[in-house]
CSV table of C-alpha atoms and ligand atoms in Angstrom, one decimal:
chain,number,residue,atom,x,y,z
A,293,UNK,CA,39.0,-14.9,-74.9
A,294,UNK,CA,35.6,-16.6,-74.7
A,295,UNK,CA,34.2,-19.3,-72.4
A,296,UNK,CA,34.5,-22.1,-75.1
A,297,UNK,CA,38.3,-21.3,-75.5
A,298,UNK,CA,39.4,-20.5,-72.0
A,299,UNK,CA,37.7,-24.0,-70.8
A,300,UNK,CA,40.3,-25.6,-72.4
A,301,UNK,CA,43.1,-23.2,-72.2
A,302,UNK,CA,42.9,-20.7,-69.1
A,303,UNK,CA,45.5,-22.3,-66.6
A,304,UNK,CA,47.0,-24.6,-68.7
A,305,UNK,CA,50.3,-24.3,-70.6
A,306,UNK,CA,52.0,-27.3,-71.8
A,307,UNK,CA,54.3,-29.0,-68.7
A,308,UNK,CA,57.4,-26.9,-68.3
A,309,UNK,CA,59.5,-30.5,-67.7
A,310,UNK,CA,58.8,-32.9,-70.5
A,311,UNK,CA,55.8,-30.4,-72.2
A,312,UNK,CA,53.1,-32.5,-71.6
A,313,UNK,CA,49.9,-31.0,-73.3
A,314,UNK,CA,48.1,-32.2,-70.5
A,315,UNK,CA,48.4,-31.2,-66.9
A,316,UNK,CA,50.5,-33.5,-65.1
A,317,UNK,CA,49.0,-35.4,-61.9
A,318,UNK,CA,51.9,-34.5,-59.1
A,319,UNK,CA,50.4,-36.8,-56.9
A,320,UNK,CA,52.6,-36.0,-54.7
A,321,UNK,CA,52.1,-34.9,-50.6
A,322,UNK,CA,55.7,-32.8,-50.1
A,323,UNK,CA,57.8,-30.7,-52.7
A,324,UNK,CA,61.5,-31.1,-52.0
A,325,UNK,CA,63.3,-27.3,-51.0
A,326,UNK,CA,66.2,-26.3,-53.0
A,327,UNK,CA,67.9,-24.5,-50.3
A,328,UNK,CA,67.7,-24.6,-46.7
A,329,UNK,CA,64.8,-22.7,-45.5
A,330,UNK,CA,63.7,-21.2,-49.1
A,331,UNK,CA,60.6,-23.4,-50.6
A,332,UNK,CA,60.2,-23.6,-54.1
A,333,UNK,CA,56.9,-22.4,-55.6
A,334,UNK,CA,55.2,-25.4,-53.7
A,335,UNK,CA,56.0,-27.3,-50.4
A,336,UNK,CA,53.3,-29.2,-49.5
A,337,UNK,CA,49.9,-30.3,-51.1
A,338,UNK,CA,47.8,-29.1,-48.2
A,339,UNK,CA,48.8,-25.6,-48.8
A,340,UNK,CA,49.6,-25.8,-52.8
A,341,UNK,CA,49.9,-28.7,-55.8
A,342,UNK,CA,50.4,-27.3,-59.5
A,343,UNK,CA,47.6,-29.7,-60.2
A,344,UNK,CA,45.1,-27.9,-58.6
A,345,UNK,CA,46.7,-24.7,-59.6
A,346,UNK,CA,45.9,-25.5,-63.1
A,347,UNK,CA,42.1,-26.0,-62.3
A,348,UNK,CA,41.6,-23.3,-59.8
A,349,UNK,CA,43.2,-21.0,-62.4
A,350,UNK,CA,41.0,-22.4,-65.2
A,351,UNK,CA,37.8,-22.2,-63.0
A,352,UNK,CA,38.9,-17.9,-62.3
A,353,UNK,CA,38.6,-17.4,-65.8
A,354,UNK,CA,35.7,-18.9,-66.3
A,355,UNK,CA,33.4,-16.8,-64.3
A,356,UNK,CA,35.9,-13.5,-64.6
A,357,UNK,CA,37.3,-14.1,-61.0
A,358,UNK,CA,41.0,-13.5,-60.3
A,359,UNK,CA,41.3,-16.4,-57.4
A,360,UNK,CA,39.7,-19.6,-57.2
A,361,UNK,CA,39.8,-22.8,-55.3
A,362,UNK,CA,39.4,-26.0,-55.2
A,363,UNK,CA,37.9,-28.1,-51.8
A,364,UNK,CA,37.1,-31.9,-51.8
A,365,UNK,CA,33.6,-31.4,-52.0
A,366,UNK,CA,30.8,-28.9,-52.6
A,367,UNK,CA,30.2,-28.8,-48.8
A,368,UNK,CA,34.0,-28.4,-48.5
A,369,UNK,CA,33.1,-25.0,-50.2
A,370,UNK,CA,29.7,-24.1,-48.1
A,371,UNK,CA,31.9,-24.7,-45.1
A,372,UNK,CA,35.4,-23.1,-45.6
A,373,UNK,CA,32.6,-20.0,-47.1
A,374,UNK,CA,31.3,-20.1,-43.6
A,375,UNK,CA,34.3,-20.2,-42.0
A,376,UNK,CA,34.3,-16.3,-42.8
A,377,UNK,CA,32.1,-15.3,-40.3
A,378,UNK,CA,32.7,-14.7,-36.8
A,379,UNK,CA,30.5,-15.7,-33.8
A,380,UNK,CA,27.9,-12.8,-33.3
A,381,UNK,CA,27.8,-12.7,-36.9
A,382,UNK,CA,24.2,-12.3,-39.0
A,383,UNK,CA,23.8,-14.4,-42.4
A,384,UNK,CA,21.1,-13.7,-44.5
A,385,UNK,CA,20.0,-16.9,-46.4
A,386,UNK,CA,17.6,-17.3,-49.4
A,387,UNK,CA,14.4,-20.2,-47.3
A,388,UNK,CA,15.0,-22.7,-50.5
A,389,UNK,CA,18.0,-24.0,-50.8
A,390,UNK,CA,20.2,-26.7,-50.9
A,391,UNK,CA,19.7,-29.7,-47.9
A,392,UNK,CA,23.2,-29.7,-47.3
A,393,UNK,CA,24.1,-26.2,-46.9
A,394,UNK,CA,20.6,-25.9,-44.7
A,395,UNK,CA,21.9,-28.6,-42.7
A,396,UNK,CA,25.2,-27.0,-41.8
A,397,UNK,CA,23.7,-23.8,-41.4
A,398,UNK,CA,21.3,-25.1,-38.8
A,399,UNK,CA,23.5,-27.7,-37.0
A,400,UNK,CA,27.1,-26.3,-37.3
A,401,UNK,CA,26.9,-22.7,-37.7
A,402,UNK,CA,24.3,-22.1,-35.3
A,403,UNK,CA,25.9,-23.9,-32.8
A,404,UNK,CA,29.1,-21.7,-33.4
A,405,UNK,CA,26.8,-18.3,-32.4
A,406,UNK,CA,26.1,-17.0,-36.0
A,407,UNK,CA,22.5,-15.8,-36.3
A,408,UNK,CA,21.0,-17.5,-39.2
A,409,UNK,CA,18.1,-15.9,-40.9
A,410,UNK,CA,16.4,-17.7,-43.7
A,411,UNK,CA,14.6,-14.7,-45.7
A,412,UNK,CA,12.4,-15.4,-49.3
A,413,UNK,CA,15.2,-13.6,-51.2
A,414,UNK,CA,12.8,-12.9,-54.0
A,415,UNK,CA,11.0,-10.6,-51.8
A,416,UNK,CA,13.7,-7.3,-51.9
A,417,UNK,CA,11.2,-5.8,-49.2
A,418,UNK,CA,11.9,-8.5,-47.0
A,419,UNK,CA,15.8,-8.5,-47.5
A,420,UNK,CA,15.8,-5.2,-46.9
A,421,UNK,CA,14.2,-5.7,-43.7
A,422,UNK,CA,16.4,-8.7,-42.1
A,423,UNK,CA,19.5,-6.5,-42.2
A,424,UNK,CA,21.1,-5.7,-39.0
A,425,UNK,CA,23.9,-3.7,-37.8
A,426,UNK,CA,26.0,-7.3,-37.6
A,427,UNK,CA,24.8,-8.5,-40.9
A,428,UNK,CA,28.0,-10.3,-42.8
A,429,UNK,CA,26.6,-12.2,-45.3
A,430,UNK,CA,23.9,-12.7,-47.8
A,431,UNK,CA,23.9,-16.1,-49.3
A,432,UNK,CA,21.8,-16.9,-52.2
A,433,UNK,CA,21.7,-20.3,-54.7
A,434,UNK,CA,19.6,-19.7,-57.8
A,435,UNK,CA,18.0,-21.3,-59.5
A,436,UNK,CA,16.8,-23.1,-56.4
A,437,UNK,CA,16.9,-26.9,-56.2
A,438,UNK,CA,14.0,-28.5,-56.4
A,439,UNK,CA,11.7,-25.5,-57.3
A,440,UNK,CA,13.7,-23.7,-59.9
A,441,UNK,CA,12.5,-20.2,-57.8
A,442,UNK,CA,15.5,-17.1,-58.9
A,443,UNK,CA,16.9,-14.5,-56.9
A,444,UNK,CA,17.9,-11.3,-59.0
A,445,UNK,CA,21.8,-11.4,-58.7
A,446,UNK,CA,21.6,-7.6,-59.7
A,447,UNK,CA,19.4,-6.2,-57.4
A,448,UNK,CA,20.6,-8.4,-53.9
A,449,UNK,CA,24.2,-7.1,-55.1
A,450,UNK,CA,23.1,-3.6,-54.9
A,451,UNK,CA,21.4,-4.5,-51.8
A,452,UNK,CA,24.1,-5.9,-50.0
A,453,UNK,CA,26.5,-2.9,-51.1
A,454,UNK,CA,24.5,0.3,-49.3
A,455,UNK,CA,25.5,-1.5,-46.7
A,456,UNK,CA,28.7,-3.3,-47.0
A,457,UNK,CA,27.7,-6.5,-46.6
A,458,UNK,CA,29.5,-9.6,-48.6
A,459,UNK,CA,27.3,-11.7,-50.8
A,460,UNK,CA,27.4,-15.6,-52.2
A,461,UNK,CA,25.8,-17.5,-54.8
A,462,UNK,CA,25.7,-21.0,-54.8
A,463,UNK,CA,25.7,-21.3,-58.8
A,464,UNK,CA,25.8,-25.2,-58.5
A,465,UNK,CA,22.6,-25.5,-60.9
A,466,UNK,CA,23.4,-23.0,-63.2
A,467,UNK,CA,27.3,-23.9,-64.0
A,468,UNK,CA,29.9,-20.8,-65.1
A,469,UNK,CA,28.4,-21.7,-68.7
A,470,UNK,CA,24.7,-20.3,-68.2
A,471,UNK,CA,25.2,-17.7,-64.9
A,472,UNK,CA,28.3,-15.2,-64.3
A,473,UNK,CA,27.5,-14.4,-60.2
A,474,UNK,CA,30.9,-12.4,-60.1
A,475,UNK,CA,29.9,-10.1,-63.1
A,476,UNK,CA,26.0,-9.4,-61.5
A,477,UNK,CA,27.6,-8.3,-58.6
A,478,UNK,CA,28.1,-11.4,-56.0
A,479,UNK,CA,31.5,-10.9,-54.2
A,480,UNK,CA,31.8,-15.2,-53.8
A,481,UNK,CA,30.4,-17.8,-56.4
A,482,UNK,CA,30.2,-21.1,-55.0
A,483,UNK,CA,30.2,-24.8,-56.8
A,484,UNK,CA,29.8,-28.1,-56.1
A,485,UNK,CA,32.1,-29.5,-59.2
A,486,UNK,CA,30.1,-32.8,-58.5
A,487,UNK,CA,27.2,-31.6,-60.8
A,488,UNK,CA,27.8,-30.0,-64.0
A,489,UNK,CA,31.7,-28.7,-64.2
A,490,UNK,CA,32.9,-32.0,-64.1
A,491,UNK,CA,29.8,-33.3,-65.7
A,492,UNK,CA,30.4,-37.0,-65.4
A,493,UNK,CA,29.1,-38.1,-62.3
A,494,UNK,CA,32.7,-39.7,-61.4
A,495,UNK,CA,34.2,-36.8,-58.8
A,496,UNK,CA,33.3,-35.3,-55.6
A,497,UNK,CA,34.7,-31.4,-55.6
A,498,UNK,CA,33.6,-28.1,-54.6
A,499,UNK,CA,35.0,-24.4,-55.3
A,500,UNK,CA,34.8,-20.7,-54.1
A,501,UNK,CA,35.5,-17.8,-57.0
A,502,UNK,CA,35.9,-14.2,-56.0
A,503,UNK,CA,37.8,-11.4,-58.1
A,504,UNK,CA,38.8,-9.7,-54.1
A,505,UNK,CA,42.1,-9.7,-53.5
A,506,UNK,CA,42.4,-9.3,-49.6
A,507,UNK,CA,38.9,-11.7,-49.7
A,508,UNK,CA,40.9,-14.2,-51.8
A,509,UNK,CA,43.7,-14.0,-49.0
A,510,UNK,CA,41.6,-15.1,-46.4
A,511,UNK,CA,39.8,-18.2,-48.5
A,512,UNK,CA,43.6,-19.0,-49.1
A,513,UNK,CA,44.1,-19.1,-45.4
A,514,UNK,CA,41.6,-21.2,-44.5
A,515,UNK,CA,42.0,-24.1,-47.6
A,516,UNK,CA,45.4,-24.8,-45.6
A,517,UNK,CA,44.3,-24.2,-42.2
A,518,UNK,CA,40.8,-26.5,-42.4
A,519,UNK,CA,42.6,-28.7,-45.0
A,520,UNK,CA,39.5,-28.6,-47.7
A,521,UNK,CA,41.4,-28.6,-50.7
A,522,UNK,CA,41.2,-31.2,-53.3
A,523,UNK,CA,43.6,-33.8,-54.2
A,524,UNK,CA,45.4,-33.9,-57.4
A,525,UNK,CA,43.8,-36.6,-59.2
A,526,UNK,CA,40.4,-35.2,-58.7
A,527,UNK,CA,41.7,-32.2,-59.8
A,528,UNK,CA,43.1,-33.6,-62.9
A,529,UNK,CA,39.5,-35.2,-63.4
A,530,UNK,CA,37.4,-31.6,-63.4
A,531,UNK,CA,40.2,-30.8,-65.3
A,532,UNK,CA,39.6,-32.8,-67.8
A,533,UNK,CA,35.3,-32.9,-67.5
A,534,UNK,CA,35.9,-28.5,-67.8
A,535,UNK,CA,37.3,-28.9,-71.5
A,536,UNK,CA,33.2,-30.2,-73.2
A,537,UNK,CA,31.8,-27.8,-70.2
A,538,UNK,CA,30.2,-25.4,-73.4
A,539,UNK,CA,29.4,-28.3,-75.2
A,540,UNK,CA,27.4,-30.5,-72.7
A,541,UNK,CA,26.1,-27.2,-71.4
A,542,UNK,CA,24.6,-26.2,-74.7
A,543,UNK,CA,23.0,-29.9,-75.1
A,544,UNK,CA,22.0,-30.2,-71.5
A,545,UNK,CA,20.3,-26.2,-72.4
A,546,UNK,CA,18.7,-27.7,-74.9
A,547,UNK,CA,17.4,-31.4,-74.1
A,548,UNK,CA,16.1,-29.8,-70.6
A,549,UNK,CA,14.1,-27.6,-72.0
A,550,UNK,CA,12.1,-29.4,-74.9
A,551,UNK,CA,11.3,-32.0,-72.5
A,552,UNK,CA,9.9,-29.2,-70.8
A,553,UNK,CA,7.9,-27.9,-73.7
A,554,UNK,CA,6.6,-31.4,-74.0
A,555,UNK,CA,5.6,-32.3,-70.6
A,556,UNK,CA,3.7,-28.6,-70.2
A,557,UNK,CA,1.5,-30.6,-73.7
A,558,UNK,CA,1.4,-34.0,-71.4
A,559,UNK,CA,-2.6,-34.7,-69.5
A,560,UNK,CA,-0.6,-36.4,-67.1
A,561,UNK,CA,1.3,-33.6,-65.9
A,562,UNK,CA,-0.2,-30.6,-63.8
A,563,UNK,CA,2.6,-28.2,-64.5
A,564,UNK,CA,6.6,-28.3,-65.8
A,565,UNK,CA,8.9,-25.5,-63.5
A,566,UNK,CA,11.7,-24.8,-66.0
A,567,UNK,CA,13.1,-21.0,-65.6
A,568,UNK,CA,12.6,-20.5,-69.3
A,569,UNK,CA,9.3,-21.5,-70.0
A,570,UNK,CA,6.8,-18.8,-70.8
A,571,UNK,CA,4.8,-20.2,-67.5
A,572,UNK,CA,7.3,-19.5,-65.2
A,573,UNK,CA,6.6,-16.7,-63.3
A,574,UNK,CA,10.4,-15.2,-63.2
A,575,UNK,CA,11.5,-15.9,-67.0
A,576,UNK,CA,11.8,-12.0,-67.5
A,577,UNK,CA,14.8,-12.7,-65.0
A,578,UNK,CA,15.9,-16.0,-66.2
A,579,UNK,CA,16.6,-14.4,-69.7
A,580,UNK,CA,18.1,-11.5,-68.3
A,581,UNK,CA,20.6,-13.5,-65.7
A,582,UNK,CA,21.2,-16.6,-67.5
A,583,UNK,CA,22.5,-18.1,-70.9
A,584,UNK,CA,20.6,-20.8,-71.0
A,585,UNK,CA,18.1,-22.7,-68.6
A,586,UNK,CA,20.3,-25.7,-67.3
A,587,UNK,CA,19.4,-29.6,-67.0
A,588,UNK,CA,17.7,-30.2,-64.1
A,589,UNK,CA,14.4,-29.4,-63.3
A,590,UNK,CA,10.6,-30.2,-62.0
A,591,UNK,CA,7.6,-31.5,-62.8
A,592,UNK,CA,4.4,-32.3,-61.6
A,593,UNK,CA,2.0,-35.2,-61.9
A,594,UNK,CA,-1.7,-34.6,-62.0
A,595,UNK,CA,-2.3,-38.4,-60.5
A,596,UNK,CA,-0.3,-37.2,-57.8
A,597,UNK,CA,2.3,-39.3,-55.6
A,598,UNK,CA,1.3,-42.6,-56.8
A,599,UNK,CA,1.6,-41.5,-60.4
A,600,UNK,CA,5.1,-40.3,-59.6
A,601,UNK,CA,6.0,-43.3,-58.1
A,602,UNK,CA,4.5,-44.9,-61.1
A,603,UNK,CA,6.8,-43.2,-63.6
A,604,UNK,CA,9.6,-43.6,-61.2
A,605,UNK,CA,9.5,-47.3,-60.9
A,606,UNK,CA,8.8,-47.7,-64.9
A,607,UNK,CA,11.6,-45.3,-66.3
A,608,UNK,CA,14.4,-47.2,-68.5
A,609,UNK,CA,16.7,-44.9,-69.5
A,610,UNK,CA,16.5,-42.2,-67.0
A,611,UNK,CA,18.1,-44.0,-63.8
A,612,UNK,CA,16.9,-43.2,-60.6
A,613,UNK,CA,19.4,-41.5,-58.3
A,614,UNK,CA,20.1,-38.3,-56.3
A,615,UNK,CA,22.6,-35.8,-57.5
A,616,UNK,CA,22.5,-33.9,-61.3
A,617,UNK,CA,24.9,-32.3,-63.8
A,618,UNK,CA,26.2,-35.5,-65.5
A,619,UNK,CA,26.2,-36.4,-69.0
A,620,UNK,CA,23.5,-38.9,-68.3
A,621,UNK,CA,19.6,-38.3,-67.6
A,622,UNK,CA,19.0,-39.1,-63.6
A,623,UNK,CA,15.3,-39.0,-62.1
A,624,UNK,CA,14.4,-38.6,-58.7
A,625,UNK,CA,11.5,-38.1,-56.0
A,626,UNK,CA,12.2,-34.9,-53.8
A,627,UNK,CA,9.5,-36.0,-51.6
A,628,UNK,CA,11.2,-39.8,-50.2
A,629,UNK,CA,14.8,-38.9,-51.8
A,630,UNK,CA,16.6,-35.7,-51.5
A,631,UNK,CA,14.1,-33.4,-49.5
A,632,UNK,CA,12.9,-36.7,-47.1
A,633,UNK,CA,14.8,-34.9,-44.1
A,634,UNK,CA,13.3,-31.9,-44.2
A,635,UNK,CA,10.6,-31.8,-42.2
A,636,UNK,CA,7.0,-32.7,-43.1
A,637,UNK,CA,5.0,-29.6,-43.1
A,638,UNK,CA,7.8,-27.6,-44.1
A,639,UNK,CA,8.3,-29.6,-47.0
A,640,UNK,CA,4.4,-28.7,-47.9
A,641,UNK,CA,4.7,-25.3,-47.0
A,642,UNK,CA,7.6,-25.2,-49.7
A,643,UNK,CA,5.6,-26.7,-52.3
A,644,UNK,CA,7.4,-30.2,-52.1
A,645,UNK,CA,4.7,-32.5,-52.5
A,646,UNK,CA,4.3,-36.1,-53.1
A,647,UNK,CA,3.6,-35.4,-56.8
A,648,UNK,CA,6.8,-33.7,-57.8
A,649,UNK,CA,9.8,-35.3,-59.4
A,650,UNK,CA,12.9,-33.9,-60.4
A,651,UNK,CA,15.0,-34.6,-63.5
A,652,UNK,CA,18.8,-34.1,-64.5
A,653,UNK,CA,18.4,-34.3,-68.4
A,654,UNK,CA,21.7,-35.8,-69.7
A,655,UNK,CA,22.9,-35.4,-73.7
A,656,UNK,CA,21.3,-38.6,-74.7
A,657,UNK,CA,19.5,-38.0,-77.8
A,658,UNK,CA,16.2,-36.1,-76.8
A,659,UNK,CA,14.0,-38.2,-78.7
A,660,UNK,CA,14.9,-41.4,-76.5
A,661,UNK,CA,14.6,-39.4,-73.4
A,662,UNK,CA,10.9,-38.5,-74.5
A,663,UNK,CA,10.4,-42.2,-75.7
A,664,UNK,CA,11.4,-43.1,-72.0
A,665,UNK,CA,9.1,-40.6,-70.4
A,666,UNK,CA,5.9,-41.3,-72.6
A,667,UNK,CA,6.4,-45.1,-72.1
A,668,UNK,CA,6.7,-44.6,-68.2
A,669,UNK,CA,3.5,-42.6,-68.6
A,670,UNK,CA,1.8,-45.6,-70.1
A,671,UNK,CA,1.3,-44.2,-73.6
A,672,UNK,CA,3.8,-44.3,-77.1
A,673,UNK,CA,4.1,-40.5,-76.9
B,871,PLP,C1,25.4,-31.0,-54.5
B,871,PLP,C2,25.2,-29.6,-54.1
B,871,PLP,C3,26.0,-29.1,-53.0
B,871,PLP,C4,27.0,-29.9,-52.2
B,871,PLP,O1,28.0,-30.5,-53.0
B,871,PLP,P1,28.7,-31.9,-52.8
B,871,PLP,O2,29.7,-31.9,-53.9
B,871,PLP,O3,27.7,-33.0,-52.8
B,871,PLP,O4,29.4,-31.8,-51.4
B,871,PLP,C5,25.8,-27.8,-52.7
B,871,PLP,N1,25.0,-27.0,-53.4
B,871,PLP,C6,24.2,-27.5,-54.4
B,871,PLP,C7,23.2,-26.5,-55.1
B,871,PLP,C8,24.3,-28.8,-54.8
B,871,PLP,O5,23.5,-29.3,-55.7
């Protein structure tokens, strides 16, 4: 079956008690046992809840996996991922990616004796180079948030395989709808559910997809034993956000990238970095990897930061705010919002500069988003 059909039926049959079409919330902690020392199919939430088997079923057959889960947040995910390694372990990590994951890496994981080597995963010569005898993991995230740079899926897979090395892609920005990790090789495809699955900017999830069985036995493990999972209402929420997925994706696709086309015609902007504009230097790869482009991406203003804060402080519709992937248009400022703790000159060296702004186009009608931008810019458009 195809993506638009198993987003609203992979996982979910109707309610074997009362046949409820829609999945029950069993918000519930313990299961009672039927017999003395023989659990039923589920005995307690930590480890199991037929809520959250419903979504982590669904999410598997979206991205052609044959084991998902479910964790309370997209970090949830990065960390019970992490939890794979071993001290003495080497991880490979693409240099852009998200704060949160760089955070952990640096802070947490480092402290817990993993070497972590941040490596310009566009660069195969250089990936090439950073593996080591101990090398465990390669983790990648593409397209990268806030400078929309790709890594090729295919070619890291291969990569890691000569030398049996496991492999992750955090596929946050791209969603299951517009980029298959599991299918271009990647043995893990992370999410944080926060952004585009559930899409509506009401839930905080996360969730790990492999097709590897004896790999999917040890993610299993450590859900229980750290406790990550997520709780059945939330669960019933991306549940419910999964079912438009194809829909909003397709509009968020679309929206995203005329307002790209539009900018790149714009005085006041120096230069638009959507994956599927004919400027971007890796659109070969875009179209080859991915369906379709996304929502979120950057621009640059030629007046520099004060004309970003300019258009910040004058937007209407677009509301100023961290995160992405919801159903409404979201601006924000890299430079004093989500990038502010990386450090200075490494925020320059990256190309995160005063003058660059980040939007998460929504499904508004993508003639009032352009209104908003060309009367934030100071002109009727
Ligand atoms: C938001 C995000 C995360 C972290 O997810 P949370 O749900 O906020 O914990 C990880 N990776 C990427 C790419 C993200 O955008």
């Amino acid at each position: 079956m195809r993506f638009e059909t198993l987003a609203i039926h992979a996982g979910q049959q109707p309610d074997p008690t009362y046949g409820a079409v829609m999945p029950p919330i069993y918000q519930t902690s313990t299961f009672a046992f039927p017999e003395v020392g023989k659990p039923g199919e589920f005995d307690y939430t930590r480890s199991g809840n037929p809520t959250r088997r419903a979504l982590e079923d669904c999410l598997a057959a979206l991205e052609g996996g044959t084991h998902a889960f479910a964790f309370g947040s997209g970090m949830a995910a990065v960390a019970t991922a992490l939890a794979l390694l071993d001290t003495g372990d080497h991880v490979v990590v693409h240099d852009d990616l998200y704060g949160g994951t760089y955070r952990y890496l640096t802070t947490v994981s480092s402290r817990q004796g993993i070497q972590v080597e941040f490596v310009d995963l566009r660069n195969l010569d250089a990936l090439r180079a950073a593996v080591r005898p101990n090398t465990r993991l390669i983790w990648t995230e593409t397209p990268t948030n806030p400078l929309m740079h790709l890594q090729d899926l295919q070619a890291v897979g291969a990569i890691a395989r000569e030398h049996g090395i496991m492999t992750l892609t955090d596929n946050t920005f791209a969603s299951p709808y517009n980029q298959q990790p599991l299918d271009l090789g990647m043995d893990i495809s992370l999410h944080s559910m926060t952004k585009y699955i559930n899409g509506h900017s009401d839930v905080i999830a996360g969730a790990l997809i492999v097709r590897d069985d004896a790999l999917a036995a040890r993610i299993k493990f450590l859900q229980n034993a750290l406790g990550t999972g997520l709780s059945p209402f939330e669960c019933f929420l991306v549940l419910r956000g999964i079912k438009t997925l194809s829909v909003r994706m397709e509009a968020h696709n679309a929206n995203a990238l005329a307002i790209a086309r539009w900018l790149e015609t714009r005085p006041e902007v120096s230069q638009a970095l959507h994956p599927f504009l004919e400027s971007h230097p890796q659109r070969d790869l875009a179209m080859r990897q991915m369906r379709g482009g996304g929502g979120t991406f950057s621009f640059r203003m030629r007046g520099g930061g004060d004309a970003a804060v300019r258009l910040l402080s004058r937007v209407r519709l677009f509301t100023l705010a961290e995160s992405l992937g919801g159903v409404e248009s979201l601006i924000e400022h890299p430079w004093t919002m989500t990038h502010a703790s990386v450090p200075e000159d490494a925020r320059r060296a990256m190309g995160i500069t005063e003058d660059l702004i980040r939007i998460s186009v929504g499904i508004e009608h993508v003639d009032d988003l352009i209104a908003d931008l060309a009367q934030a810019m100071g002109t009727d458009g």
